mmCIF file of C-alpha atoms in Angstrom:
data_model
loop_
_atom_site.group_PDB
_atom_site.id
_atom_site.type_symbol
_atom_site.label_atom_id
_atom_site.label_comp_id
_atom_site.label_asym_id
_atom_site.label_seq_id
_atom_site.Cartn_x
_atom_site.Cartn_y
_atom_site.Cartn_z
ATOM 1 C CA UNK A 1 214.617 209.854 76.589
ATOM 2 C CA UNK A 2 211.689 212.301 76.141
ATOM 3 C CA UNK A 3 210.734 215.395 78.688
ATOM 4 C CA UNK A 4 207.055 216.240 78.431
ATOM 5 C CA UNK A 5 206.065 219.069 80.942
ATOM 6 C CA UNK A 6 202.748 218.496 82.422
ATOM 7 C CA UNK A 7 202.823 222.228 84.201
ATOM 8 C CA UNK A 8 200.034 224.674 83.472
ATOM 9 C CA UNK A 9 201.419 228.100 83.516
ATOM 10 C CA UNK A 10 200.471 229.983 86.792
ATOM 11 C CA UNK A 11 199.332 233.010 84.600
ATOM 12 C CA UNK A 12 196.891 231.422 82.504
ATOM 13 C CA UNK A 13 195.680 229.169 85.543
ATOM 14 C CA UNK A 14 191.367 229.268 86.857
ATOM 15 C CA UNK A 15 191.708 228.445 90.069
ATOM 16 C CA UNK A 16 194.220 231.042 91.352
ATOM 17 C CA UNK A 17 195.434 234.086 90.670
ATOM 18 C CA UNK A 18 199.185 234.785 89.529
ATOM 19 C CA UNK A 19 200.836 238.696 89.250
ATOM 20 C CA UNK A 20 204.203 239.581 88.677
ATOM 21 C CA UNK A 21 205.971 243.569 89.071
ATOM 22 C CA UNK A 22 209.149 243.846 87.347
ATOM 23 C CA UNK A 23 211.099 246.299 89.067
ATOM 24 C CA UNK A 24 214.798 247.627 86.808
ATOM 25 C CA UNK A 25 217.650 248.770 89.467
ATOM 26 C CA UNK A 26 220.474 250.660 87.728
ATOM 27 C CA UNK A 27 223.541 249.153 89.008
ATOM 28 C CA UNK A 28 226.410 251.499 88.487
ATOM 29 C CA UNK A 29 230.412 251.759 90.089
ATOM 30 C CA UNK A 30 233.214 253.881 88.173
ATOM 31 C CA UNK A 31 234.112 250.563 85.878
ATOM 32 C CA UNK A 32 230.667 249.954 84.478
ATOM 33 C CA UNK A 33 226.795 250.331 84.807
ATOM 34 C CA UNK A 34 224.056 248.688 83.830
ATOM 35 C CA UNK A 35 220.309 247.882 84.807
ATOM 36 C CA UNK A 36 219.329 244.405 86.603
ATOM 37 C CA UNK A 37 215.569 243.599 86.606
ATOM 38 C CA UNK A 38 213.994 241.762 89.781
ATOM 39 C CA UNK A 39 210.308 240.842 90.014
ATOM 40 C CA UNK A 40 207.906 240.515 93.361
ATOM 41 C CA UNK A 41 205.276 237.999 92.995
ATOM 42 C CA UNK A 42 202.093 237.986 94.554
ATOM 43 C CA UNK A 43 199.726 234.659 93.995
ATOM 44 C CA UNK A 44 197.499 232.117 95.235
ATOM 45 C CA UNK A 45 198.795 228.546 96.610
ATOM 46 C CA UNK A 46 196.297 227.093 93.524
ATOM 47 C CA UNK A 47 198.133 229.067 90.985
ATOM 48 C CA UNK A 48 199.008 226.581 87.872
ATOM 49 C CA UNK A 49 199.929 223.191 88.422
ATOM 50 C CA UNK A 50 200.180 222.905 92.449
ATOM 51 C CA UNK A 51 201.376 220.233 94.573
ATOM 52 C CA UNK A 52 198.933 219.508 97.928
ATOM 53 C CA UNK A 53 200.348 217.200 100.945
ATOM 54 C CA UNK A 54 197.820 215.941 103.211
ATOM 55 C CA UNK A 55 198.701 218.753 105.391
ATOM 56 C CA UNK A 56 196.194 221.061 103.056
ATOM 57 C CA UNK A 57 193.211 219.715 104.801
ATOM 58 C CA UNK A 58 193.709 220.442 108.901
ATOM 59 C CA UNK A 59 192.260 217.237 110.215
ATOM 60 C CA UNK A 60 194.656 215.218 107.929
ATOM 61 C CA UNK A 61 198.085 217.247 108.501
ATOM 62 C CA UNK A 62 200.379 215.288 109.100
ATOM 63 C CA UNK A 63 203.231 217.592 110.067
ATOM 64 C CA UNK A 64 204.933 217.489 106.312
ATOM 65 C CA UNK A 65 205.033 220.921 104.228
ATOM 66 C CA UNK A 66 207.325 221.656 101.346
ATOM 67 C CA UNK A 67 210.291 222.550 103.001
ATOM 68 C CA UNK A 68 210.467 219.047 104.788
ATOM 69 C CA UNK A 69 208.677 216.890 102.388
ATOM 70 C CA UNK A 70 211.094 214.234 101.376
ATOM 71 C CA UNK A 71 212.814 215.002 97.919
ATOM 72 C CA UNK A 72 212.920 211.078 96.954
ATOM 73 C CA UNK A 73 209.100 211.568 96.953
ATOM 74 C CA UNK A 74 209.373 213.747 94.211
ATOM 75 C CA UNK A 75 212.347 213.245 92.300
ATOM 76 C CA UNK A 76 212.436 210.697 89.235
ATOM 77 C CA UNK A 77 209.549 208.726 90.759
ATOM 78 C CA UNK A 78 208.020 205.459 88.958
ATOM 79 C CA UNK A 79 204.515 206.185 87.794
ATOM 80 C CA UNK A 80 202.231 204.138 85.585
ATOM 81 C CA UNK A 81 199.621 205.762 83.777
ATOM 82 C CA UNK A 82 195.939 205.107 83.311
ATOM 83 C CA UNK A 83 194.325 206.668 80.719
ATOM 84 C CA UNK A 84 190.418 206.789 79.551
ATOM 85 C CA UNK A 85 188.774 209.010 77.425
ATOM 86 C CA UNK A 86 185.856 210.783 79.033
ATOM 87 C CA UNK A 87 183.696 213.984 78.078
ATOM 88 C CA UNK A 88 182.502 216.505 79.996
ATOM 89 C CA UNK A 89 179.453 216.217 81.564
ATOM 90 C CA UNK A 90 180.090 212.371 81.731
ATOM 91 C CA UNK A 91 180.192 211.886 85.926
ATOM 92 C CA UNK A 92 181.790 209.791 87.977
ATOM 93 C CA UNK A 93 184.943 207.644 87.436
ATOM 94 C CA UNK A 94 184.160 203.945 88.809
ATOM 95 C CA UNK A 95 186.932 201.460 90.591
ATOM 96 C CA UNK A 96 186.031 199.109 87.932
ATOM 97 C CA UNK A 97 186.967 201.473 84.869
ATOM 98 C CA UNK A 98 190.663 202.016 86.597
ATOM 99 C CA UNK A 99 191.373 198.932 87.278
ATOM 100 C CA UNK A 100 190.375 197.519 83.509
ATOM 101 C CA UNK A 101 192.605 200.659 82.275
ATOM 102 C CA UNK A 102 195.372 200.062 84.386
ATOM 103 C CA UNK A 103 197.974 198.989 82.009
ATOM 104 C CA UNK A 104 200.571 197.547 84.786
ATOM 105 C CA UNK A 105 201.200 196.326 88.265
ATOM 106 C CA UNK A 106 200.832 199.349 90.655
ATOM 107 C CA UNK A 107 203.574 198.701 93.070
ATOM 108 C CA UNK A 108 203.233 200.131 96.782
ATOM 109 C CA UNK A 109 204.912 203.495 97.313
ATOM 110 C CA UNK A 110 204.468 204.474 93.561
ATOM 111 C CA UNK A 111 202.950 207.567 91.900
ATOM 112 C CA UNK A 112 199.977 207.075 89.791
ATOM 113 C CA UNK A 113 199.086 209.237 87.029
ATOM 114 C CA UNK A 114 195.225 209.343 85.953
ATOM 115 C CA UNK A 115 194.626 210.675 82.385
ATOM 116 C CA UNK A 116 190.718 210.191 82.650
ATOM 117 C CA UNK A 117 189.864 213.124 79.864
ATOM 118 C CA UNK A 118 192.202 212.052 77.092
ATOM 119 C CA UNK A 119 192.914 214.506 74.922
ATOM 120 C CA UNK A 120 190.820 217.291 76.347
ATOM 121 C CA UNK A 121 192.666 219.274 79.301
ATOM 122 C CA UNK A 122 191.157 220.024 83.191
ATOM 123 C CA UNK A 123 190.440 223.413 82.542
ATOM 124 C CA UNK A 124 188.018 222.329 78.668
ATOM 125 C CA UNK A 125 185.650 220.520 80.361
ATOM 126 C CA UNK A 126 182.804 221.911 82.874
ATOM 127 C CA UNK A 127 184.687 222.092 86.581
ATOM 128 C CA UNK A 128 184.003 219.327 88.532
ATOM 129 C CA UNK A 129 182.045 216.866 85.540
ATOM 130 C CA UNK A 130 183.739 214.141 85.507
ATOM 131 C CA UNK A 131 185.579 213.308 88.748
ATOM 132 C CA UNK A 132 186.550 209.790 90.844
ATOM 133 C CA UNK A 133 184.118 207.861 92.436
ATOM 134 C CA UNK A 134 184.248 206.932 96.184
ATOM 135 C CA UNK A 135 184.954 202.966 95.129
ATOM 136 C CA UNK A 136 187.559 204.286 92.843
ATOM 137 C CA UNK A 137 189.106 206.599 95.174
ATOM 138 C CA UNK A 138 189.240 203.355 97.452
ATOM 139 C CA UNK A 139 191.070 201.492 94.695
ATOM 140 C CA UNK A 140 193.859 204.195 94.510
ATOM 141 C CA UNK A 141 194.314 203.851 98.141
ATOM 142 C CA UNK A 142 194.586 200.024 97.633
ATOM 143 C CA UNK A 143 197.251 200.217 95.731
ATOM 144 C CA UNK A 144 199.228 202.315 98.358
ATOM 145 C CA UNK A 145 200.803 204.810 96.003
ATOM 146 C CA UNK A 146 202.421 208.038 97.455
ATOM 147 C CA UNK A 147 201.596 210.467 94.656
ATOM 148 C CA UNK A 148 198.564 210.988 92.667
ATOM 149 C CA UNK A 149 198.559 213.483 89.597
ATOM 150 C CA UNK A 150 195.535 213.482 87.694
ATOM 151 C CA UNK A 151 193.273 215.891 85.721
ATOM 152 C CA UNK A 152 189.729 215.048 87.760
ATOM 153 C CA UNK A 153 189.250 214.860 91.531
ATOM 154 C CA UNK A 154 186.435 216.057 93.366
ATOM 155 C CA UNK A 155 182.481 216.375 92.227
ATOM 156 C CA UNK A 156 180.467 219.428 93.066
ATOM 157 C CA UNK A 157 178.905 217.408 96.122
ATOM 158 C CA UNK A 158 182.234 217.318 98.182
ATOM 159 C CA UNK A 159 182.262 213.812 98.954
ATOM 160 C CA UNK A 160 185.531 213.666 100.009
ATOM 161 C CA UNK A 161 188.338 212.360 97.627
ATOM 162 C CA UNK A 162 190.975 214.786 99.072
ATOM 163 C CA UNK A 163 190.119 213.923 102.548
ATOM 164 C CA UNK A 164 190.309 210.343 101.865
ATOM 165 C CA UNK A 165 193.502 210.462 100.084
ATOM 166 C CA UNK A 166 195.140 212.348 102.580
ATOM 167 C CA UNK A 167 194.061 210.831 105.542
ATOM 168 C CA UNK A 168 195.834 207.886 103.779
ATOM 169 C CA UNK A 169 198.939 209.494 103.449
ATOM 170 C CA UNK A 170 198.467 210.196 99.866
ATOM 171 C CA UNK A 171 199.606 213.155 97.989
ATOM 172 C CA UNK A 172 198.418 214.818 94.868
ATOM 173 C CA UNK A 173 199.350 216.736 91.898
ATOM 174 C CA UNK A 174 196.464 219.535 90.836
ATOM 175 C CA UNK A 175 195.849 220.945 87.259
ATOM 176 C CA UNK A 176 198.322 219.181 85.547
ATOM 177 C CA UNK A 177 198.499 219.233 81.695
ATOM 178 C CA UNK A 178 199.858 217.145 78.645
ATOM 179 C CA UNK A 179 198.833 214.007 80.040
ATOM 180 C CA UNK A 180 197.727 212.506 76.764
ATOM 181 C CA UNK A 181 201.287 212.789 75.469
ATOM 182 C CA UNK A 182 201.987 210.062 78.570
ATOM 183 C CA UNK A 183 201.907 207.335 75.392
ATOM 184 C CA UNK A 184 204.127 204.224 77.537
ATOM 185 C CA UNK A 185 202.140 202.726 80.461
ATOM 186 C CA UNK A 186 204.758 203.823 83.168
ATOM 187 C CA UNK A 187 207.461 206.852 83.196
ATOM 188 C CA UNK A 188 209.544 208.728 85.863
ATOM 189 C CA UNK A 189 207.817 211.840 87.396
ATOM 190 C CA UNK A 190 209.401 214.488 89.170
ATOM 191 C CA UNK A 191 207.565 217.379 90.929
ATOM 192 C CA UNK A 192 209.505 220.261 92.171
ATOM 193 C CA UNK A 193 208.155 222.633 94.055
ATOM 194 C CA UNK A 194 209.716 225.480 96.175
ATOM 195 C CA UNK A 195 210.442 224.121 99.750
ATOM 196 C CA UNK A 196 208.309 226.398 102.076
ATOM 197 C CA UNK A 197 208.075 226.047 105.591
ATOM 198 C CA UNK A 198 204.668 225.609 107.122
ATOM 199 C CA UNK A 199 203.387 225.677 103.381
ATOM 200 C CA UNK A 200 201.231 222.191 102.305
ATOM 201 C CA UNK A 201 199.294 223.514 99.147
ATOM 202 C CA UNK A 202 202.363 225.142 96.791
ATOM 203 C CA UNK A 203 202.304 225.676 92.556
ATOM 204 C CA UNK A 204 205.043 223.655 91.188
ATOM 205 C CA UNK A 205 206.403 222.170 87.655
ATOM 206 C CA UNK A 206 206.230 218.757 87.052
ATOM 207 C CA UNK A 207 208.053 217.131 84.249
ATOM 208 C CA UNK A 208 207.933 213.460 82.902
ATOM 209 C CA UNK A 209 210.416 211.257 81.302
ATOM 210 C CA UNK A 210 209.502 208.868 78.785
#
């Protein structure tokens, strides 16, 4: 079994912003003494890799957040993998190019993972340039997955992927990396996030097995 990590480190992330303070705190009783270090964080809910229920858009909240979110969603899930090979610049991801890509059955209630820039990562192409379709954001509701990780989304005219998905109960993965090491058409994904009450957009690490 191989662990790939498809987690882009909050720090280095473009769409949020990620400090940390390291504080040290001299710890000292007659027997011994020595300094323990504690940090306070201060970021944004888009920081890295982040996990968004359909409770991140209002009019599709469905009363889920990360505290109550059901683990079995995101522990050791089956995904299959679709993967193209598109440049920047090179627009909008069709129903038609998924489906020929799609390497094996999509079974209701599974996670899909969408490679659609092969080797190049979310954050090397121009934002937004390459994104899913309305048809094709149709077909992933089709198939009735749960989970959706993938490294394109929405297209600068808002047309309304994330509403969409969420409205049908979807969830999805943002800003993920590594997903051209996802060689095998399906693996097990886990996504753990921190469970937060009242919290429906949350960074999180999300590892594959192969």
């Amino acid at each position: 079994m191989e662990i790939i990590d498809l987690t882009f480190e909050p720090g280095k992330a473009p769409s949020g912003f990620f400090k940390t303070e390291r504080k040290d705190v001299c710890l000292k009783s007659p027997g011994i003494e020595y300094t323990g270090i504690i940090y306070e964080f201060s970021m944004s809910s888009m920081a890295g890799t982040y996990l968004d229920l359909p409770g991140h858009i209002a009019e599709t909240a469905d009363g889920q957040d990360a505290a109550n979110y059901p683990l079995e969603k995101l522990y050791r899930r089956r995904a299959v993998v679709i993967r193209l090979d598109r440049e920047s610049e090179s627009g909008g991801v069709t129903a038609a190019e998924l489906a020929d890509a799609c390497p094996v059955e999509i079974k209701p209630g599974d996670a899909l993972i969408i490679n659609a820039l092969g080797d190049r990562q979310f954050h090397e192409i121009n934002f937004r340039s390459v994104f899913l379709e309305e048809d094709a954001v149709e077909w992933i509701i089709a198939r009735k997955v749960e989970l959706l990780v993938s490294d394109i989304y929405e297209s600068t005219a808002l047309i309304g992927v994330f509403y969409k998905l969420f409205q049908a109960g979807i969830s999805t993965v943002c800003c993920p990396v590594n997903l051209n090491k996802l060689s095998v058409p399906e693996i097990k994904l886990t996504v753990m996030p921190l469970p937060v009450r009242e919290v429906t957009q949350i960074p999180c690490r999300v590892v594959a097995e192969i």
